[in-house]
């Protein structure tokens, strides 16, 4: 087998060394366009876990790398004149040039052919190879040449950054946040050798232009930064290494490998590796980790499928199987890291939003920004800092509710006051349609469903989206508050929860709009074949091609619907609900005004955010007028449509301000379900960043939803200021007593009904 690695960075060199070590008979060549000692940037970062993987793959190179490390355990965060230190993080830095030297020496000693200053500009020159490793970096020529095969997705991010070095010997991974007349500058700094450190400066495009960097030379950039950070550098100088200002590019690829065809004959296989394949923002320090672990996984698949018991003449044909397995096994791992990197880079892109946080919460937010480190992880690493954060949050909650609160409470168990309503904790049951009502009338199913969750310890139980009229239902099984007999049925549930738990009850009022008149979900959610009612929406756009086309609402429709919301709100009050929520999300009636994907109106109810929100705010104002001042009002929004042309972050910021001005007390932040062709980016806590955006820019409390399942994640969300209430749906379906179990696990005693008092002394066996 003949293997060519294009690119002499960590990915290409390490793969070449691994393959040559395990199979000396294979010819392995590395072609690098630069000189052997050329490199850009200064240091690279490794975690202890990464080193374990390297030790198992190739111990000699791992030992050489380890001997070149500068270790640190601490993270120092400089913010508002204070330094917050977090310990126990276990990272190490080393010179990028030294890393490349180690890998070059290792590859050379094993018999890899290294060719420097050799640019492979045309991958078709390599027809004699069986396998081409395209490890030629973020600006990969091979990826560009074969773009139709790889389907690359390159996202150039808005912030600017410059990679500098300094002789200042940082004792910890250090973050600076420094404001001057041009804007906010963030610094990511760490030591990678005895007297050398990396010093990355990042800022917004606006700050970059205001400072004049567009016209600066490298020397002028260095001089500016030495003046700005003179106090922090303590007389040490900054140095450059082709240190130009860049935009970070997030690289993804639809397919990771292909096979060349030339003259109708199959040629070499080509696979992307390292930065050519994917990137992860420098704020999580995983770029080199990903490259080296790519090499490990690719080597494992090729060895097991192309060498172990495979005859030499069949190896090239087995490569397709090996490369497909590499992509299948590794894609999910890379996607997880890239999701974390995306959240982290967005934190730094938008650091200006966080500048109103208190130093302790700012530090916690930074440390947990990627959502891979959560409250429990940080507690293991740094129990002192985590304890400080918990005590601070408990004191803030006590001041907010005006009553003593135990300083030992985990964040999720601190109380929250909304107008005159006090939630006993920050866990809520998300509204979940049960599709089990009879002409809007709820029954024993709803009593058991909601009552058990109230007994289960949730501080807030949100009842399902409840139709304001018969025509407002999604399906014939939807709950309603459009008839007087509905009031007594709901009151029965409210009274039960209030008598047997500390939970507060909220109800969500809505109108299905273009998504109405469908079958029950377990019957396929298709449009009703008989008994359907006419639909209406902001514009005459069906939800799916098969859906009924709604009529565009007239002014008369708007007035009648507004009055239906008011009547339903009055009935909700009569039923005794503590909190009322108006549903403006998920493509339903009011959401069809809010989203530009659904609102095509050319009157005063369309156009910009203010126009699109005009009618939803008319409804909200009317509801607020009849809902008592002492009781809170909530609104659910979709903060992202997961579709091109949908609602933007700027729209969401403006929307939050409008809701605040119109008397909303808390915003329930969800995303999506606006159009059937949406493409959500699912993942753990994938909707929480949108809640954080709304909370920080509106100044209102928020509720967050979406793949919240662990106690630690809930604590992280609350402690980091990302939301004020965590709403769980599936978690509460699986375990109605989720909150009670969370309390037990964390040493917190919640109230049980008298019938269940024996459980307070029950300690389940772990086996």
Tab-separated table of C-alpha atoms in Angstrom, residues 73-264:
chain	number	residue	atom	x	y	z
A	73	UNK	CA	-4.321	23.587	37.108
A	74	UNK	CA	-5.714	27.077	37.602
A	75	UNK	CA	-7.826	29.444	35.536
A	76	UNK	CA	-7.607	33.168	36.355
A	77	UNK	CA	-10.456	35.435	35.240
A	78	UNK	CA	-9.731	39.180	35.335
A	79	UNK	CA	-13.009	41.092	35.262
A	80	UNK	CA	-14.108	44.445	36.695
A	81	UNK	CA	-10.866	44.838	38.611
A	82	UNK	CA	-11.265	41.477	40.360
A	83	UNK	CA	-9.458	38.185	39.777
A	84	UNK	CA	-11.468	34.999	40.250
A	85	UNK	CA	-9.338	31.858	40.354
A	86	UNK	CA	-10.647	28.370	39.718
A	87	UNK	CA	-8.463	25.361	40.476
A	88	UNK	CA	-8.267	21.701	39.482
A	89	UNK	CA	-8.503	21.905	35.687
A	90	UNK	CA	-5.477	19.773	34.713
A	91	UNK	CA	-4.223	21.166	31.417
A	92	UNK	CA	-0.811	21.482	29.795
A	93	UNK	CA	0.616	23.659	27.059
A	94	UNK	CA	3.573	23.211	24.760
A	95	UNK	CA	5.200	24.955	21.831
A	96	UNK	CA	3.526	24.177	18.525
A	97	UNK	CA	6.966	24.235	16.903
A	98	UNK	CA	8.243	21.710	19.475
A	99	UNK	CA	5.225	19.455	18.874
A	100	UNK	CA	5.861	19.441	15.139
A	101	UNK	CA	9.550	18.744	15.728
A	102	UNK	CA	8.703	15.718	17.911
A	103	UNK	CA	6.279	14.344	15.351
A	104	UNK	CA	8.701	14.968	12.478
A	105	UNK	CA	11.498	13.151	14.321
A	106	UNK	CA	9.232	10.251	15.221
A	107	UNK	CA	7.958	9.884	11.651
A	108	UNK	CA	11.462	10.154	10.188
A	109	UNK	CA	12.854	7.557	12.617
A	110	UNK	CA	10.117	5.135	11.582
A	111	UNK	CA	10.899	5.536	7.883
A	112	UNK	CA	8.258	8.034	6.766
A	113	UNK	CA	9.407	10.051	3.728
A	114	UNK	CA	9.151	13.756	4.626
A	115	UNK	CA	9.113	16.354	1.832
A	116	UNK	CA	9.028	20.018	2.850
A	117	UNK	CA	8.526	23.060	0.602
A	118	UNK	CA	6.590	20.756	-1.696
A	119	UNK	CA	3.142	22.052	-2.608
A	120	UNK	CA	0.629	19.498	-3.867
A	121	UNK	CA	-1.613	21.887	-5.755
A	122	UNK	CA	-3.341	19.155	-7.775
A	123	UNK	CA	-4.528	16.039	-5.990
A	124	UNK	CA	-4.761	14.268	-9.350
A	125	UNK	CA	-0.947	14.253	-9.390
A	126	UNK	CA	-1.140	11.499	-6.777
A	127	UNK	CA	-2.711	8.778	-8.924
A	128	UNK	CA	0.026	6.348	-7.926
A	129	UNK	CA	-1.113	6.392	-4.277
A	130	UNK	CA	-3.684	4.062	-2.762
A	131	UNK	CA	-4.691	6.539	-0.054
A	132	UNK	CA	-4.351	10.318	0.162
A	133	UNK	CA	-4.678	11.950	3.583
A	134	UNK	CA	-5.840	15.526	3.019
A	135	UNK	CA	-4.438	17.133	6.172
A	136	UNK	CA	-3.626	20.416	4.462
A	137	UNK	CA	-5.292	22.689	6.986
A	138	UNK	CA	-8.224	25.015	7.277
A	139	UNK	CA	-7.681	26.385	3.750
A	140	UNK	CA	-7.331	22.901	2.267
A	141	UNK	CA	-6.660	22.934	-1.469
A	142	UNK	CA	-7.739	19.309	-1.768
A	143	UNK	CA	-11.055	20.023	-0.072
A	144	UNK	CA	-11.619	22.934	-2.457
A	145	UNK	CA	-10.731	20.841	-5.499
A	146	UNK	CA	-13.094	18.057	-4.447
A	147	UNK	CA	-15.778	20.296	-2.951
A	148	UNK	CA	-18.509	18.501	-4.885
A	149	UNK	CA	-17.496	15.272	-3.130
A	150	UNK	CA	-16.931	16.621	0.385
A	151	UNK	CA	-19.742	19.219	0.491
A	152	UNK	CA	-17.877	21.599	2.840
A	153	UNK	CA	-19.710	24.056	5.106
A	154	UNK	CA	-17.432	26.918	6.180
A	155	UNK	CA	-18.832	29.467	8.607
A	156	UNK	CA	-16.689	32.592	8.961
A	157	UNK	CA	-17.473	34.010	12.383
A	158	UNK	CA	-17.892	37.752	12.963
A	159	UNK	CA	-15.251	38.430	15.631
A	160	UNK	CA	-11.619	39.220	14.848
A	161	UNK	CA	-8.636	37.683	16.640
A	162	UNK	CA	-4.862	37.934	16.480
A	163	UNK	CA	-2.434	35.275	17.748
A	164	UNK	CA	0.491	36.816	19.635
A	165	UNK	CA	3.194	35.584	21.977
A	166	UNK	CA	4.884	37.013	25.050
A	167	UNK	CA	7.699	36.271	27.469
A	168	UNK	CA	5.354	36.807	30.423
A	169	UNK	CA	5.215	33.439	32.266
A	170	UNK	CA	1.508	33.034	33.055
A	171	UNK	CA	0.960	30.808	36.064
A	172	UNK	CA	-2.602	29.915	35.038
A	173	UNK	CA	-4.793	29.884	31.977
A	174	UNK	CA	-5.689	33.559	32.046
A	175	UNK	CA	-8.594	35.530	30.687
A	176	UNK	CA	-8.583	39.336	30.540
A	177	UNK	CA	-11.600	41.476	29.691
A	178	UNK	CA	-10.523	45.047	29.126
A	179	UNK	CA	-12.590	47.955	27.844
A	180	UNK	CA	-11.254	51.124	26.260
A	181	UNK	CA	-12.703	53.829	24.040
A	182	UNK	CA	-12.736	51.468	21.059
A	183	UNK	CA	-14.508	48.512	22.641
A	184	UNK	CA	-14.044	45.370	24.707
A	185	UNK	CA	-10.926	43.247	24.178
A	186	UNK	CA	-10.776	39.658	25.393
A	187	UNK	CA	-7.477	37.865	25.950
A	188	UNK	CA	-6.904	34.103	26.111
A	189	UNK	CA	-3.398	33.565	27.524
A	190	UNK	CA	-1.410	30.556	28.723
A	191	UNK	CA	2.196	29.507	29.190
A	192	UNK	CA	3.561	26.830	26.862
A	193	UNK	CA	7.245	26.921	27.817
A	194	UNK	CA	9.373	28.156	30.710
A	195	UNK	CA	9.513	31.731	29.440
A	196	UNK	CA	6.955	31.774	26.620
A	197	UNK	CA	3.190	32.225	26.533
A	198	UNK	CA	0.412	32.464	23.989
A	199	UNK	CA	-1.530	35.738	24.038
A	200	UNK	CA	-4.650	35.677	21.817
A	201	UNK	CA	-6.608	38.924	21.565
A	202	UNK	CA	-10.212	38.880	20.354
A	203	UNK	CA	-12.710	41.671	19.718
A	204	UNK	CA	-15.810	42.464	17.715
A	205	UNK	CA	-15.574	43.732	14.157
A	206	UNK	CA	-16.853	47.110	15.386
A	207	UNK	CA	-14.079	47.438	17.983
A	208	UNK	CA	-11.490	46.265	15.433
A	209	UNK	CA	-12.526	48.978	12.989
A	210	UNK	CA	-12.842	51.662	15.655
A	211	UNK	CA	-9.261	50.992	16.800
A	212	UNK	CA	-7.972	51.301	13.224
A	213	UNK	CA	-6.555	47.778	12.957
A	214	UNK	CA	-7.694	47.550	9.326
A	215	UNK	CA	-4.777	49.835	8.450
A	216	UNK	CA	-2.276	48.553	11.034
A	217	UNK	CA	0.867	46.570	10.351
A	218	UNK	CA	1.797	43.642	12.577
A	219	UNK	CA	4.183	45.910	14.479
A	220	UNK	CA	1.482	48.534	15.021
A	221	UNK	CA	-0.935	45.886	16.343
A	222	UNK	CA	1.704	44.698	18.797
A	223	UNK	CA	2.439	48.279	19.952
A	224	UNK	CA	-1.299	48.945	20.525
A	225	UNK	CA	-1.714	45.789	22.591
A	226	UNK	CA	1.427	46.471	24.631
A	227	UNK	CA	-0.012	49.865	25.572
A	228	UNK	CA	-3.474	48.461	26.348
A	229	UNK	CA	-2.152	45.573	28.469
A	230	UNK	CA	0.939	47.266	29.896
A	231	UNK	CA	-0.182	46.696	33.486
A	232	UNK	CA	-0.929	43.023	32.877
A	233	UNK	CA	2.320	42.326	30.977
A	234	UNK	CA	4.460	43.927	33.715
A	235	UNK	CA	7.187	45.080	31.345
A	236	UNK	CA	7.235	41.982	29.142
A	237	UNK	CA	6.981	42.371	25.381
A	238	UNK	CA	4.575	40.902	22.877
A	239	UNK	CA	5.891	39.169	19.756
A	240	UNK	CA	4.326	38.251	16.443
A	241	UNK	CA	4.504	35.278	14.107
A	242	UNK	CA	2.681	36.265	10.929
A	243	UNK	CA	0.182	37.647	13.429
A	244	UNK	CA	-2.540	39.051	11.216
A	245	UNK	CA	-6.101	39.649	12.336
A	246	UNK	CA	-8.376	36.795	11.262
A	247	UNK	CA	-11.960	35.637	11.421
A	248	UNK	CA	-12.308	32.174	12.917
A	249	UNK	CA	-13.828	29.722	10.430
A	250	UNK	CA	-15.910	26.787	11.627
A	251	UNK	CA	-15.337	23.974	9.133
A	252	UNK	CA	-17.679	21.025	8.658
A	253	UNK	CA	-18.026	18.587	5.780
A	254	UNK	CA	-21.016	16.668	4.516
A	255	UNK	CA	-18.815	13.711	3.559
A	256	UNK	CA	-15.383	12.877	4.901
A	257	UNK	CA	-13.915	10.715	2.151
A	258	UNK	CA	-14.166	9.967	-1.548
A	259	UNK	CA	-12.426	8.049	-4.319
A	260	UNK	CA	-10.886	9.784	-7.292
A	261	UNK	CA	-11.973	8.852	-10.774
A	262	UNK	CA	-9.802	9.644	-13.773
A	263	UNK	CA	-10.264	8.409	-17.292
A	264	UNK	CA	-13.139	6.246	-16.166
